[in-house]
Amino acid sequence: MKNVLITGITGQDGSYLAELLLSKGYRVYGYNRRTSSQNTTRITHLLDKITVLYGDITDSFSIYKALKTAEPVEFYNLAAQSFVGSSWDLPESTCEIDGLGVVKCLEAIKNYNPEIKFYQASTSELYGKVKESPQNENTPFHPRSPYGFAKMMGYWATVNYRESYNMFAANGILFNHESPRRGIEFVTRKISYGVAKIKLGLEKTITLGNLDAKRDWGYAPEYVDAMWRILQQKQAEDYVIATGKAHTIRDFVREAFAAIGINNWEQYVKTDAKFLRPAEVHELIGDARKAEINLKWKSKIDLSELTKIMVNADIELISKGEHK
Ligand code: NAP
Ligand code: GDD
């Protein structure tokens, strides 16, 4: 049986990746930071199948200890302060976690066992103020937020450890991917949750920021499969993972309301400047042809299906009286 270590196990992707790797017969170790209240809601159903180790990727020794306990063959670094919006309020800690934290993981692996394969959760936010469309593995970066420039350090650290020490270290440059497990502060989940509340008569409107931004949205369970495929290759390389289709926030809102049979969605949506960002990433669209050829990976769920999955899950959640 192969052992695997996942940082960010309590997050959206960590929970889906743990399910996938368990189904493939891995022994899964998750790395979870200490919080004052339990934050394991996304992995409650997995707690008797995985081993949770406490640590924080800003704390090198805790990473080293986790390596010693888990003895992983694969290490997926999904831990991050992942909300772009908060990164302007938390620029230093975002850099500590999303930038320096990656260096700490790589150093720990290099010193403990450089044979461990390393996956870094890189992001389409690296492209920021895009230099070309669609974006592929060779498109130059221009990050637009503390989140973006912190992730840039993580990206280049991964490339450098690969080139300097011949380690199997690879970046997945993932475009936005969503699910019913998405954090409530991200726009898709904010919309699906708001639409579900409107459907159930609990709310009258949703308040959003920039409706014109475009994103390439996929379905998270498909994207964690791409992460695994990246680490199964003969050579460590970086991959763009995306659907190849971009839609505006307005399109997402329209589809989400369509899922509950409402067409005149405009009367339910307000905008407020407090949700605008100091610098916006206006349009992201990925070219995942390299992944399609080498990884045999392609996204299947389109925007209409994605919004239905998310809105229906939120209707069920709220109807059961459960929390977001
Ligand atoms: P998420 O739901 O916000 O999960 C982030 C995880 O990181 C949580 O488990 C969180 O723990 C953990 N974490 C935060 N700070 C930590 C620290 N100092 N030490 C240890 N763990 C820490 O994010 P996600 O959507 O699953 O994304 C997973 C990764 O992919 C992130 O690195 C994100 O930046 C990247 N990414 C995501 C997307 C996307 O569209 N979802 C696209 C590209 C890249 P708590 O539960 O304690 O907060
Ligand atoms: N969060 C939020 N809330 N965003 C809004 C709102 C709102 O009320 N109204 C409009 N938006 C716009 C934002 O301005 C942005 O252009 C877009 O919706 C998407 O915002 P988020 O859902 O917060 O995601 P993100 O694209 O900034 O970042 C996500 O995707 C990245 C990959 O491209 C995160 O998952 C990052 O961690 C990830 O790297």
Coordinates of N, CA, C and O and ligand atoms in Angstrom, one line a residue, residues 7-16 31-35 37 39-40 42 55-59 62 77-83 93 96-98 101 119-125 147 151 172-178 181-183 185-186 216-218 220 223-224 227 241, ligand 1:
T7 N -1.5 18.2 2.4 CA -1.8 19.4 3.2 C -3.0 20.1 2.6 O -3.4 19.9 1.5
G8 N -3.8 20.8 3.5 CA -5.0 21.4 3.1 C -6.1 20.4 3.0 O -7.1 20.5 2.2
I9 N -6.0 19.3 3.8 CA -7.0 18.2 3.7 C -8.4 18.7 4.1 O -9.4 18.1 3.6
T10 N -8.5 19.7 4.9 CA -9.9 20.2 5.3 C -10.5 21.1 4.2 O -11.7 21.5 4.4
G11 N -9.8 21.4 3.2 CA -10.3 22.3 2.2 C -11.2 21.5 1.1 O -11.3 20.3 1.1
Q12 N -11.7 22.3 0.2 CA -12.5 21.7 -0.9 C -11.7 20.6 -1.6 O -12.2 19.5 -1.7
D13 N -10.5 21.0 -2.2 CA -9.8 20.0 -3.0 C -9.2 18.9 -2.1 O -9.2 17.7 -2.6
G14 N -8.8 19.2 -0.9 CA -8.2 18.2 0.0 C -9.2 17.1 0.2 O -8.8 15.9 0.2
S15 N -10.4 17.4 0.4 CA -11.5 16.4 0.7 C -11.7 15.5 -0.5 O -11.8 14.3 -0.4
Y16 N -11.8 16.1 -1.7 CA -12.1 15.3 -2.9 C -10.8 14.5 -3.2 O -11.0 13.3 -3.6
Y31 N -2.9 16.6 6.7 CA -2.1 17.6 7.5 C -3.1 18.7 7.8 O -3.6 19.4 6.9
N32 N -3.3 19.0 9.1 CA -4.4 19.9 9.5 C -3.9 20.8 10.5 O -3.3 20.4 11.5
R33 N -4.1 22.2 10.3 CA -3.6 23.1 11.4 C -4.6 23.2 12.5 O -5.8 22.9 12.4
R34 N -4.1 23.7 13.6 CA -4.9 23.8 14.8 C -5.8 25.0 14.7 O -5.3 26.1 14.3
T35 N -7.1 24.9 15.0 CA -8.0 26.0 15.0 C -8.8 25.9 16.3 O -8.9 24.8 16.9
S37 N -11.9 26.0 16.8 CA -13.1 25.1 16.7 C -12.9 24.2 15.6 O -12.1 24.5 14.7
N39 N -12.7 22.2 12.3 CA -12.9 22.7 10.9 C -12.9 21.5 9.9 O -12.5 21.6 8.8
T40 N -13.3 20.3 10.4 CA -13.2 19.1 9.6 C -14.5 18.7 8.9 O -14.7 17.6 8.5
R42 N -15.7 19.1 6.0 CA -15.6 18.5 4.6 C -15.1 17.0 4.7 O -15.2 16.3 3.6
G55 N -0.3 20.1 12.1 CA 0.9 20.9 11.6 C 0.4 22.2 10.9 O -0.8 22.4 10.8
D56 N 1.4 22.9 10.5 CA 1.1 24.2 9.8 C 2.3 24.4 8.9 O 3.5 24.2 9.3
I57 N 2.0 24.7 7.6 CA 3.1 24.8 6.7 C 4.0 26.0 6.9 O 5.0 26.2 6.2
T58 N 3.7 26.9 7.8 CA 4.6 27.9 8.2 C 5.6 27.4 9.2 O 6.5 28.2 9.7
D59 N 5.4 26.2 9.7 CA 6.3 25.6 10.7 C 7.0 24.4 10.2 O 6.5 23.3 10.1
S62 N 7.1 20.9 11.8 CA 5.9 20.1 11.8 C 5.8 19.4 10.4 O 5.2 18.3 10.3
N77 N 0.7 19.4 -2.0 CA 0.6 20.7 -1.1 C -0.6 21.5 -1.6 O -0.4 22.4 -2.5
L78 N -1.7 21.3 -0.9 CA -2.9 22.1 -1.2 C -3.1 23.2 -0.2 O -4.0 24.0 -0.4
A79 N -2.3 23.3 0.8 CA -2.6 24.3 1.9 C -2.3 25.7 1.3 O -1.3 25.9 0.7
A80 N -3.3 26.6 1.6 CA -3.1 28.0 1.2 C -4.1 28.9 1.9 O -5.2 28.4 2.3
Q81 N -3.7 30.1 2.0 CA -4.8 31.2 2.2 C -5.2 31.4 0.8 O -4.6 32.1 0.0
S82 N -6.4 30.8 0.5 CA -6.8 30.7 -0.9 C -7.7 31.8 -1.4 O -8.1 31.8 -2.6
F83 N -8.2 32.7 -0.6 CA -9.1 33.7 -1.0 C -8.4 34.9 -1.4 O -7.8 35.6 -0.6
S93 N 0.8 37.3 5.8 CA 0.6 35.9 6.1 C 0.3 35.1 4.9 O 0.6 33.9 4.8
E96 N 3.6 34.2 3.7 CA 4.2 33.2 4.6 C 3.7 31.8 4.2 O 4.4 30.8 4.2
I97 N 2.3 31.7 4.0 CA 1.7 30.4 3.7 C 1.9 30.0 2.3 O 2.4 28.9 2.0
D98 N 1.5 30.9 1.4 CA 1.4 30.5 -0.1 C 2.7 30.5 -0.8 O 2.8 29.9 -1.9
G101 N 5.8 28.9 2.6 CA 5.3 27.6 3.0 C 5.7 26.5 2.0 O 6.0 25.4 2.4
Y119 N 3.5 17.6 -5.4 CA 2.6 18.4 -6.3 C 2.3 19.8 -5.6 O 2.0 19.8 -4.4
Q120 N 2.5 20.8 -6.4 CA 2.2 22.2 -5.9 C 0.9 22.7 -6.5 O 0.8 22.7 -7.8
A121 N 0.0 23.2 -5.7 CA -1.3 23.8 -6.1 C -1.1 25.2 -6.7 O -1.3 26.2 -6.0
S122 N -0.6 25.3 -7.9 CA -0.5 26.6 -8.5 C -1.8 27.0 -9.2 O -2.8 26.2 -9.2
T123 N -1.8 28.2 -9.7 CA -3.1 28.8 -10.0 C -3.1 29.7 -11.3 O -2.1 30.3 -11.6
S124 N -4.2 29.8 -11.9 CA -4.4 30.7 -13.0 C -4.3 32.1 -12.6 O -4.1 33.0 -13.5
E125 N -4.3 32.4 -11.3 CA -4.1 33.8 -10.8 C -2.7 34.3 -11.2 O -2.4 35.5 -11.1
Y147 N -2.1 37.4 -3.1 CA -2.3 35.9 -3.4 C -1.5 35.5 -4.6 O -0.8 34.5 -4.6
K151 N 1.8 33.1 -4.6 CA 1.7 31.8 -5.4 C 2.8 31.7 -6.4 O 3.3 30.6 -6.8
G172 N 0.6 22.0 -10.8 CA -0.7 22.0 -11.5 C -1.2 23.5 -11.6 O -1.4 24.1 -10.5
I173 N -1.3 24.1 -12.8 CA -1.8 25.4 -12.8 C -3.3 25.4 -13.1 O -3.7 25.3 -14.2
L174 N -4.0 25.3 -12.0 CA -5.4 25.0 -12.1 C -6.2 26.3 -12.2 O -6.0 27.3 -11.5
F175 N -7.2 26.3 -13.2 CA -8.1 27.4 -13.3 C -9.2 27.1 -12.3 O -9.3 26.0 -11.7
N176 N -10.1 28.1 -12.1 CA -11.1 28.0 -11.0 C -11.9 26.7 -11.1 O -12.4 26.3 -12.2
H177 N -12.1 26.0 -10.0 CA -12.9 24.8 -10.0 C -13.8 24.8 -8.7 O -13.3 25.2 -7.6
E178 N -15.0 24.4 -8.9 CA -16.0 24.7 -7.9 C -16.8 23.4 -7.5 O -16.7 22.4 -8.2
R181 N -18.7 21.9 -2.1 CA -17.8 22.1 -0.9 C -17.0 23.4 -1.0 O -16.1 23.6 -0.2
R182 N -17.3 24.2 -2.0 CA -16.6 25.5 -2.2 C -16.8 26.4 -1.0 O -18.0 26.4 -0.5
G183 N -15.8 27.1 -0.5 CA -16.0 28.1 0.6 C -17.1 29.1 0.2 O -17.2 29.5 -1.0
E185 N -17.4 32.2 0.6 CA -16.9 33.6 0.2 C -16.6 33.7 -1.3 O -16.5 34.8 -1.8
F186 N -16.4 32.5 -1.9 CA -16.1 32.5 -3.4 C -17.4 32.8 -4.1 O -18.5 32.4 -3.7
D216 N -12.8 30.7 -16.0 CA -12.9 29.4 -16.7 C -13.2 28.4 -15.5 O -12.3 28.0 -14.8
W217 N -14.5 28.1 -15.4 CA -15.0 27.3 -14.2 C -15.2 25.8 -14.5 O -16.0 25.5 -15.4
G218 N -14.5 25.0 -13.7 CA -14.7 23.5 -13.9 C -15.2 22.9 -12.6 O -15.5 23.7 -11.6
A220 N -14.7 20.6 -9.3 CA -13.5 20.2 -8.5 C -13.2 18.7 -8.5 O -12.0 18.3 -8.6
Y223 N -10.9 17.9 -11.2 CA -9.6 18.6 -11.1 C -8.6 17.8 -10.2 O -7.4 17.8 -10.4
V224 N -9.1 17.2 -9.1 CA -8.2 16.4 -8.2 C -7.7 15.2 -9.0 O -6.6 14.7 -8.7
M227 N -4.7 16.2 -10.7 CA -3.5 16.4 -9.8 C -2.8 15.0 -9.7 O -1.6 14.9 -9.8
I241 N -4.7 23.1 -16.1 CA -5.9 22.3 -16.0 C -7.1 23.3 -16.1 O -7.2 24.2 -15.2
Ligands
NAP1 P1 -9.5 25.9 0.5 O1 -10.8 25.2 0.4 O2 -9.4 27.3 0.9 O3 -8.5 25.0 1.3 C1 -7.3 25.5 1.8 C2 -6.7 24.5 2.8 O4 -5.4 25.0 3.3 C3 -7.6 24.3 4.0 O5 -7.5 23.0 4.4 C4 -6.8 25.2 5.1 O6 -7.1 24.8 6.4 C5 -5.4 24.9 4.7 N1 -4.4 25.9 5.2 C6 -4.5 27.2 5.2 N2 -3.4 27.7 5.8 C7 -2.7 26.7 6.3 C8 -1.5 26.6 7.0 N3 -0.8 27.7 7.4 N4 -1.0 25.4 7.3 C9 -1.7 24.2 6.9 N5 -2.8 24.3 6.2 C10 -3.3 25.5 5.9 O7 -8.8 25.8 -1.0 P2 -9.2 24.9 -2.2 O8 -10.2 25.5 -3.1 O9 -9.4 23.5 -1.7 O10 -7.8 25.0 -3.0 C11 -6.7 24.0 -2.7 C12 -5.4 24.7 -3.2 O11 -5.5 24.9 -4.6 C13 -5.0 26.0 -2.6 O12 -3.6 26.0 -2.5 C14 -5.5 27.0 -3.6 O13 -4.8 28.2 -3.5 C15 -5.2 26.3 -4.9 N6 -6.1 26.6 -6.1 C16 -7.4 26.5 -5.9 C17 -8.2 26.8 -7.1 C18 -9.7 26.7 -7.0 O14 -10.3 27.2 -7.9 N7 -10.3 26.1 -6.0 C19 -7.6 27.1 -8.3 C20 -6.2 27.1 -8.4 C21 -5.4 26.8 -7.3 P3 -8.3 25.4 7.3 O15 -9.4 24.5 7.0 O16 -7.8 25.3 8.6 O17 -8.5 26.8 6.8

